[in-house]
Amino acid sequence: GSPSQLEDTAPRIVEHPSDLLVSKGEPATLSCKAEGRPAPAVEWYKDGERVETDREDPRSHRTLLPGGSLFFLRILHGRRGKPDEGVYVCVARNYLGEATSRNASLEVAGE
């Protein structure tokens, strides 16, 4: 193939999420940026379970940003639990493979 021909490439994570400490009710963003060709689809997992965003549930307070980052409109935290607290990873996939980011923990600051 000639050099001008772009070859498909497996995803790689070029920006990893970092640990966050957030006050409840505040917005937060877990960064993730992946490259690949074709452009990889990004999913987020929290403690091993897939994170639902407003794409699956319009009422969700979590939004998957176009670049792949996960945005929280506000961090939920109540007497019954801390639904947003946990360890997150971002996974980017295309037909050639998948790449997983480093773990990032999200903690809700104490009262």
Short mmCIF file of N, CA and C in Angstrom, two decimals:
data_model
loop_
_atom_site.label_atom_id
_atom_site.label_comp_id
_atom_site.label_asym_id
_atom_site.label_seq_id
_atom_site.Cartn_x
_atom_site.Cartn_y
_atom_site.Cartn_z
N GLY A 1 0.82 -1.21 0.00
CA GLY A 1 0.00 0.00 0.00
C GLY A 1 0.84 1.25 0.00
N SER A 2 0.36 2.30 -0.65
CA SER A 2 1.12 3.55 -0.69
C SER A 2 1.02 4.23 0.67
N PRO A 3 1.99 5.08 1.02
CA PRO A 3 1.99 5.71 2.35
C PRO A 3 0.77 6.60 2.58
N SER A 4 0.18 7.11 1.50
CA SER A 4 -0.96 8.00 1.69
C SER A 4 -2.22 7.23 2.11
N GLN A 5 -2.18 5.93 1.94
CA GLN A 5 -3.36 5.13 2.28
C GLN A 5 -3.39 4.92 3.79
N LEU A 6 -4.48 5.31 4.40
CA LEU A 6 -4.58 5.20 5.85
C LEU A 6 -5.05 3.80 6.20
N GLU A 7 -4.31 3.16 7.06
CA GLU A 7 -4.69 1.81 7.46
C GLU A 7 -5.52 1.86 8.72
N ASP A 8 -6.43 0.90 8.83
CA ASP A 8 -7.21 0.80 10.05
C ASP A 8 -6.29 0.43 11.20
N THR A 9 -6.57 0.98 12.35
CA THR A 9 -5.75 0.68 13.53
C THR A 9 -6.65 0.36 14.72
N ALA A 10 -6.15 -0.52 15.56
CA ALA A 10 -6.88 -0.86 16.79
C ALA A 10 -6.89 0.36 17.72
N PRO A 11 -7.87 0.42 18.61
CA PRO A 11 -7.96 1.58 19.50
C PRO A 11 -6.77 1.67 20.45
N ARG A 12 -6.44 2.88 20.82
CA ARG A 12 -5.54 3.08 21.95
C ARG A 12 -6.03 4.28 22.72
N ILE A 13 -5.86 4.21 24.02
CA ILE A 13 -6.29 5.30 24.89
C ILE A 13 -5.19 6.35 24.90
N VAL A 14 -5.52 7.57 24.54
CA VAL A 14 -4.52 8.62 24.53
C VAL A 14 -4.69 9.58 25.71
N GLU A 15 -5.85 9.54 26.34
CA GLU A 15 -6.04 10.32 27.56
C GLU A 15 -6.77 9.45 28.56
N HIS A 16 -6.15 9.24 29.72
CA HIS A 16 -6.72 8.37 30.73
C HIS A 16 -7.46 9.20 31.78
N PRO A 17 -8.49 8.62 32.40
CA PRO A 17 -9.15 9.32 33.50
C PRO A 17 -8.24 9.37 34.72
N SER A 18 -8.43 10.38 35.55
CA SER A 18 -7.68 10.43 36.80
C SER A 18 -8.65 10.40 37.97
N ASP A 19 -8.12 10.04 39.14
CA ASP A 19 -8.95 9.95 40.34
C ASP A 19 -9.60 11.29 40.63
N LEU A 20 -10.85 11.23 41.09
CA LEU A 20 -11.58 12.45 41.39
C LEU A 20 -12.11 12.40 42.82
N LEU A 21 -12.08 13.56 43.45
CA LEU A 21 -12.77 13.74 44.73
C LEU A 21 -13.75 14.88 44.50
N VAL A 22 -15.03 14.58 44.61
CA VAL A 22 -16.06 15.53 44.22
C VAL A 22 -17.03 15.73 45.37
N SER A 23 -17.47 16.97 45.55
CA SER A 23 -18.52 17.22 46.53
C SER A 23 -19.86 16.80 45.93
N LYS A 24 -20.73 16.28 46.78
CA LYS A 24 -22.02 15.83 46.24
C LYS A 24 -22.78 17.01 45.66
N GLY A 25 -23.51 16.73 44.60
CA GLY A 25 -24.26 17.78 43.92
C GLY A 25 -23.44 18.57 42.92
N GLU A 26 -22.14 18.35 42.90
CA GLU A 26 -21.28 19.08 41.97
C GLU A 26 -21.14 18.29 40.67
N PRO A 27 -20.87 18.98 39.56
CA PRO A 27 -20.58 18.26 38.33
C PRO A 27 -19.18 17.68 38.36
N ALA A 28 -18.94 16.70 37.52
CA ALA A 28 -17.62 16.08 37.45
C ALA A 28 -17.43 15.50 36.06
N THR A 29 -16.19 15.41 35.64
CA THR A 29 -15.88 14.81 34.35
C THR A 29 -14.74 13.81 34.52
N LEU A 30 -14.98 12.60 34.05
CA LEU A 30 -13.91 11.60 33.96
C LEU A 30 -13.43 11.61 32.52
N SER A 31 -12.17 11.97 32.32
CA SER A 31 -11.65 12.12 30.96
C SER A 31 -11.34 10.78 30.34
N CYS A 32 -11.58 10.69 29.05
CA CYS A 32 -11.11 9.53 28.29
C CYS A 32 -11.10 9.94 26.83
N LYS A 33 -9.97 9.69 26.18
CA LYS A 33 -9.91 9.96 24.75
C LYS A 33 -9.21 8.78 24.11
N ALA A 34 -9.82 8.27 23.05
CA ALA A 34 -9.26 7.11 22.37
C ALA A 34 -9.07 7.44 20.90
N GLU A 35 -8.03 6.85 20.33
CA GLU A 35 -7.81 6.99 18.90
C GLU A 35 -7.86 5.61 18.27
N GLY A 36 -8.20 5.63 17.01
CA GLY A 36 -8.25 4.38 16.25
C GLY A 36 -8.96 4.66 14.95
N ARG A 37 -8.88 3.71 14.05
CA ARG A 37 -9.56 3.85 12.77
C ARG A 37 -10.16 2.51 12.44
N PRO A 38 -11.45 2.39 12.29
CA PRO A 38 -12.44 3.46 12.46
C PRO A 38 -12.50 3.95 13.90
N ALA A 39 -13.04 5.15 14.08
CA ALA A 39 -13.07 5.76 15.41
C ALA A 39 -13.74 4.81 16.39
N PRO A 40 -13.08 4.51 17.49
CA PRO A 40 -13.62 3.51 18.41
C PRO A 40 -14.83 4.03 19.18
N ALA A 41 -15.69 3.10 19.53
CA ALA A 41 -16.81 3.40 20.41
C ALA A 41 -16.33 3.26 21.84
N VAL A 42 -16.71 4.20 22.68
CA VAL A 42 -16.25 4.21 24.07
C VAL A 42 -17.39 3.82 24.99
N GLU A 43 -17.08 2.93 25.92
CA GLU A 43 -18.02 2.58 26.98
C GLU A 43 -17.30 2.75 28.31
N TRP A 44 -18.08 3.03 29.33
CA TRP A 44 -17.53 3.16 30.67
C TRP A 44 -18.03 2.02 31.55
N TYR A 45 -17.17 1.58 32.43
CA TYR A 45 -17.53 0.56 33.41
C TYR A 45 -17.19 1.08 34.80
N LYS A 46 -18.09 0.82 35.74
CA LYS A 46 -17.88 1.20 37.13
C LYS A 46 -17.92 -0.08 37.95
N ASP A 47 -16.86 -0.34 38.67
CA ASP A 47 -16.77 -1.57 39.47
C ASP A 47 -17.15 -2.79 38.63
N GLY A 48 -16.76 -2.76 37.36
CA GLY A 48 -16.98 -3.91 36.49
C GLY A 48 -18.33 -3.94 35.79
N GLU A 49 -19.21 -3.01 36.11
CA GLU A 49 -20.53 -3.00 35.45
C GLU A 49 -20.63 -1.81 34.52
N ARG A 50 -21.28 -2.03 33.39
CA ARG A 50 -21.37 -0.97 32.40
C ARG A 50 -22.17 0.21 32.94
N VAL A 51 -21.66 1.40 32.68
CA VAL A 51 -22.31 2.62 33.14
C VAL A 51 -23.34 3.04 32.09
N GLU A 52 -24.58 3.22 32.52
CA GLU A 52 -25.60 3.72 31.59
C GLU A 52 -25.50 5.23 31.53
N THR A 53 -25.59 5.75 30.31
CA THR A 53 -25.57 7.19 30.13
C THR A 53 -26.90 7.62 29.53
N ASP A 54 -27.01 8.92 29.25
CA ASP A 54 -28.29 9.42 28.74
C ASP A 54 -28.61 8.85 27.36
N ARG A 55 -27.65 8.16 26.73
CA ARG A 55 -27.99 7.52 25.46
C ARG A 55 -28.96 6.37 25.67
N GLU A 56 -28.76 5.62 26.79
CA GLU A 56 -29.68 4.52 27.06
C GLU A 56 -30.88 4.99 27.88
N ASP A 57 -30.63 5.98 28.75
CA ASP A 57 -31.69 6.43 29.65
C ASP A 57 -31.69 7.95 29.65
N PRO A 58 -32.69 8.56 29.00
CA PRO A 58 -32.71 10.02 28.88
C PRO A 58 -32.74 10.73 30.24
N ARG A 59 -33.16 10.02 31.28
CA ARG A 59 -33.21 10.66 32.60
C ARG A 59 -31.88 10.59 33.32
N SER A 60 -30.91 9.90 32.72
CA SER A 60 -29.63 9.71 33.40
C SER A 60 -28.93 11.03 33.62
N HIS A 61 -28.23 11.13 34.74
CA HIS A 61 -27.45 12.34 35.02
C HIS A 61 -26.04 12.22 34.48
N ARG A 62 -25.77 11.14 33.74
CA ARG A 62 -24.44 10.94 33.18
C ARG A 62 -24.52 11.05 31.66
N THR A 63 -23.58 11.78 31.09
CA THR A 63 -23.56 12.00 29.65
C THR A 63 -22.23 11.53 29.09
N LEU A 64 -22.29 10.80 27.99
CA LEU A 64 -21.06 10.44 27.29
C LEU A 64 -20.76 11.57 26.31
N LEU A 65 -19.65 12.26 26.55
CA LEU A 65 -19.29 13.38 25.68
C LEU A 65 -18.75 12.86 24.35
N PRO A 66 -18.80 13.69 23.30
CA PRO A 66 -18.39 13.23 21.98
C PRO A 66 -16.98 12.64 21.96
N GLY A 67 -16.08 13.17 22.74
CA GLY A 67 -14.72 12.65 22.71
C GLY A 67 -14.54 11.35 23.46
N GLY A 68 -15.53 10.99 24.29
CA GLY A 68 -15.44 9.75 25.05
C GLY A 68 -15.40 9.96 26.56
N SER A 69 -15.29 11.22 27.00
CA SER A 69 -15.28 11.48 28.44
C SER A 69 -16.68 11.28 29.02
N LEU A 70 -16.70 10.98 30.32
CA LEU A 70 -17.97 10.77 31.02
C LEU A 70 -18.24 11.98 31.90
N PHE A 71 -19.36 12.64 31.65
CA PHE A 71 -19.71 13.86 32.37
C PHE A 71 -20.89 13.59 33.30
N PHE A 72 -20.72 13.98 34.56
CA PHE A 72 -21.80 13.89 35.55
C PHE A 72 -22.38 15.28 35.75
N LEU A 73 -23.68 15.41 35.51
CA LEU A 73 -24.33 16.70 35.75
C LEU A 73 -24.20 17.09 37.22
N ARG A 74 -24.36 16.11 38.07
CA ARG A 74 -24.15 16.33 39.51
C ARG A 74 -23.90 14.96 40.10
N ILE A 75 -23.05 14.96 41.10
CA ILE A 75 -22.71 13.70 41.75
C ILE A 75 -23.83 13.37 42.74
N LEU A 76 -24.42 12.20 42.57
CA LEU A 76 -25.51 11.79 43.44
C LEU A 76 -24.93 11.16 44.70
N HIS A 77 -25.59 11.47 45.80
CA HIS A 77 -25.10 10.97 47.08
C HIS A 77 -26.25 11.16 48.05
N GLY A 78 -26.70 10.06 48.61
CA GLY A 78 -27.83 10.18 49.52
C GLY A 78 -27.64 9.29 50.71
N ARG A 79 -28.62 9.30 51.58
CA ARG A 79 -28.53 8.44 52.76
C ARG A 79 -28.48 6.97 52.38
N ARG A 80 -29.10 6.66 51.25
CA ARG A 80 -29.18 5.25 50.87
C ARG A 80 -27.94 4.78 50.14
N GLY A 81 -27.00 5.67 49.87
CA GLY A 81 -25.81 5.19 49.19
C GLY A 81 -25.16 6.25 48.35
N LYS A 82 -24.11 5.84 47.71
CA LYS A 82 -23.31 6.74 46.89
C LYS A 82 -23.22 6.11 45.51
N PRO A 83 -24.27 6.31 44.70
CA PRO A 83 -24.33 5.56 43.44
C PRO A 83 -23.21 5.89 42.46
N ASP A 84 -22.58 7.04 42.61
CA ASP A 84 -21.55 7.40 41.65
C ASP A 84 -20.15 7.03 42.13
N GLU A 85 -20.04 6.66 43.40
CA GLU A 85 -18.71 6.37 43.92
C GLU A 85 -18.26 4.99 43.45
N GLY A 86 -16.99 4.90 43.10
CA GLY A 86 -16.49 3.61 42.67
C GLY A 86 -15.26 3.77 41.80
N VAL A 87 -14.87 2.67 41.18
CA VAL A 87 -13.70 2.65 40.31
C VAL A 87 -14.19 2.53 38.87
N TYR A 88 -13.76 3.48 38.06
CA TYR A 88 -14.20 3.56 36.67
C TYR A 88 -13.07 3.21 35.71
N VAL A 89 -13.43 2.57 34.63
CA VAL A 89 -12.50 2.43 33.51
C VAL A 89 -13.26 2.74 32.23
N CYS A 90 -12.52 3.19 31.26
CA CYS A 90 -13.11 3.47 29.96
C CYS A 90 -12.55 2.44 28.99
N VAL A 91 -13.42 1.89 28.14
CA VAL A 91 -13.03 0.86 27.17
C VAL A 91 -13.38 1.38 25.78
N ALA A 92 -12.40 1.36 24.90
CA ALA A 92 -12.62 1.80 23.51
C ALA A 92 -12.53 0.58 22.61
N ARG A 93 -13.48 0.45 21.70
CA ARG A 93 -13.53 -0.73 20.84
C ARG A 93 -13.75 -0.34 19.38
N ASN A 94 -13.07 -1.05 18.51
CA ASN A 94 -13.51 -1.11 17.12
C ASN A 94 -13.28 -2.55 16.64
N TYR A 95 -13.45 -2.79 15.35
CA TYR A 95 -13.45 -4.20 14.92
C TYR A 95 -12.06 -4.83 15.06
N LEU A 96 -11.03 -4.02 15.23
CA LEU A 96 -9.69 -4.59 15.34
C LEU A 96 -9.30 -4.93 16.78
N GLY A 97 -10.08 -4.46 17.74
CA GLY A 97 -9.72 -4.80 19.10
C GLY A 97 -10.28 -3.79 20.09
N GLU A 98 -9.73 -3.82 21.29
CA GLU A 98 -10.20 -2.90 22.30
C GLU A 98 -9.04 -2.48 23.18
N ALA A 99 -9.21 -1.34 23.82
CA ALA A 99 -8.20 -0.81 24.73
C ALA A 99 -8.92 -0.37 25.99
N THR A 100 -8.28 -0.62 27.13
CA THR A 100 -8.88 -0.27 28.42
C THR A 100 -7.98 0.76 29.09
N SER A 101 -8.61 1.77 29.65
CA SER A 101 -7.86 2.83 30.33
C SER A 101 -7.39 2.35 31.70
N ARG A 102 -6.59 3.17 32.33
CA ARG A 102 -6.26 2.95 33.73
C ARG A 102 -7.52 3.11 34.58
N ASN A 103 -7.47 2.53 35.77
CA ASN A 103 -8.56 2.70 36.72
C ASN A 103 -8.54 4.11 37.27
N ALA A 104 -9.72 4.68 37.46
CA ALA A 104 -9.84 5.97 38.12
C ALA A 104 -10.91 5.84 39.18
N SER A 105 -10.59 6.25 40.39
CA SER A 105 -11.61 6.15 41.45
C SER A 105 -12.29 7.51 41.60
N LEU A 106 -13.59 7.45 41.79
CA LEU A 106 -14.37 8.65 42.05
C LEU A 106 -14.86 8.54 43.48
N GLU A 107 -14.49 9.53 44.28
CA GLU A 107 -14.94 9.55 45.66
C GLU A 107 -15.77 10.79 45.89
N VAL A 108 -16.78 10.64 46.74
CA VAL A 108 -17.61 11.77 47.11
C VAL A 108 -17.09 12.31 48.44
N ALA A 109 -16.83 13.60 48.46
CA ALA A 109 -16.26 14.21 49.66
C ALA A 109 -17.25 14.09 50.82
N GLY A 110 -16.70 13.93 52.01
CA GLY A 110 -17.54 13.74 53.18
C GLY A 110 -18.41 14.95 53.48
N GLU A 111 -19.41 14.73 54.28
CA GLU A 111 -20.36 15.79 54.63
C GLU A 111 -19.62 16.95 55.26
#
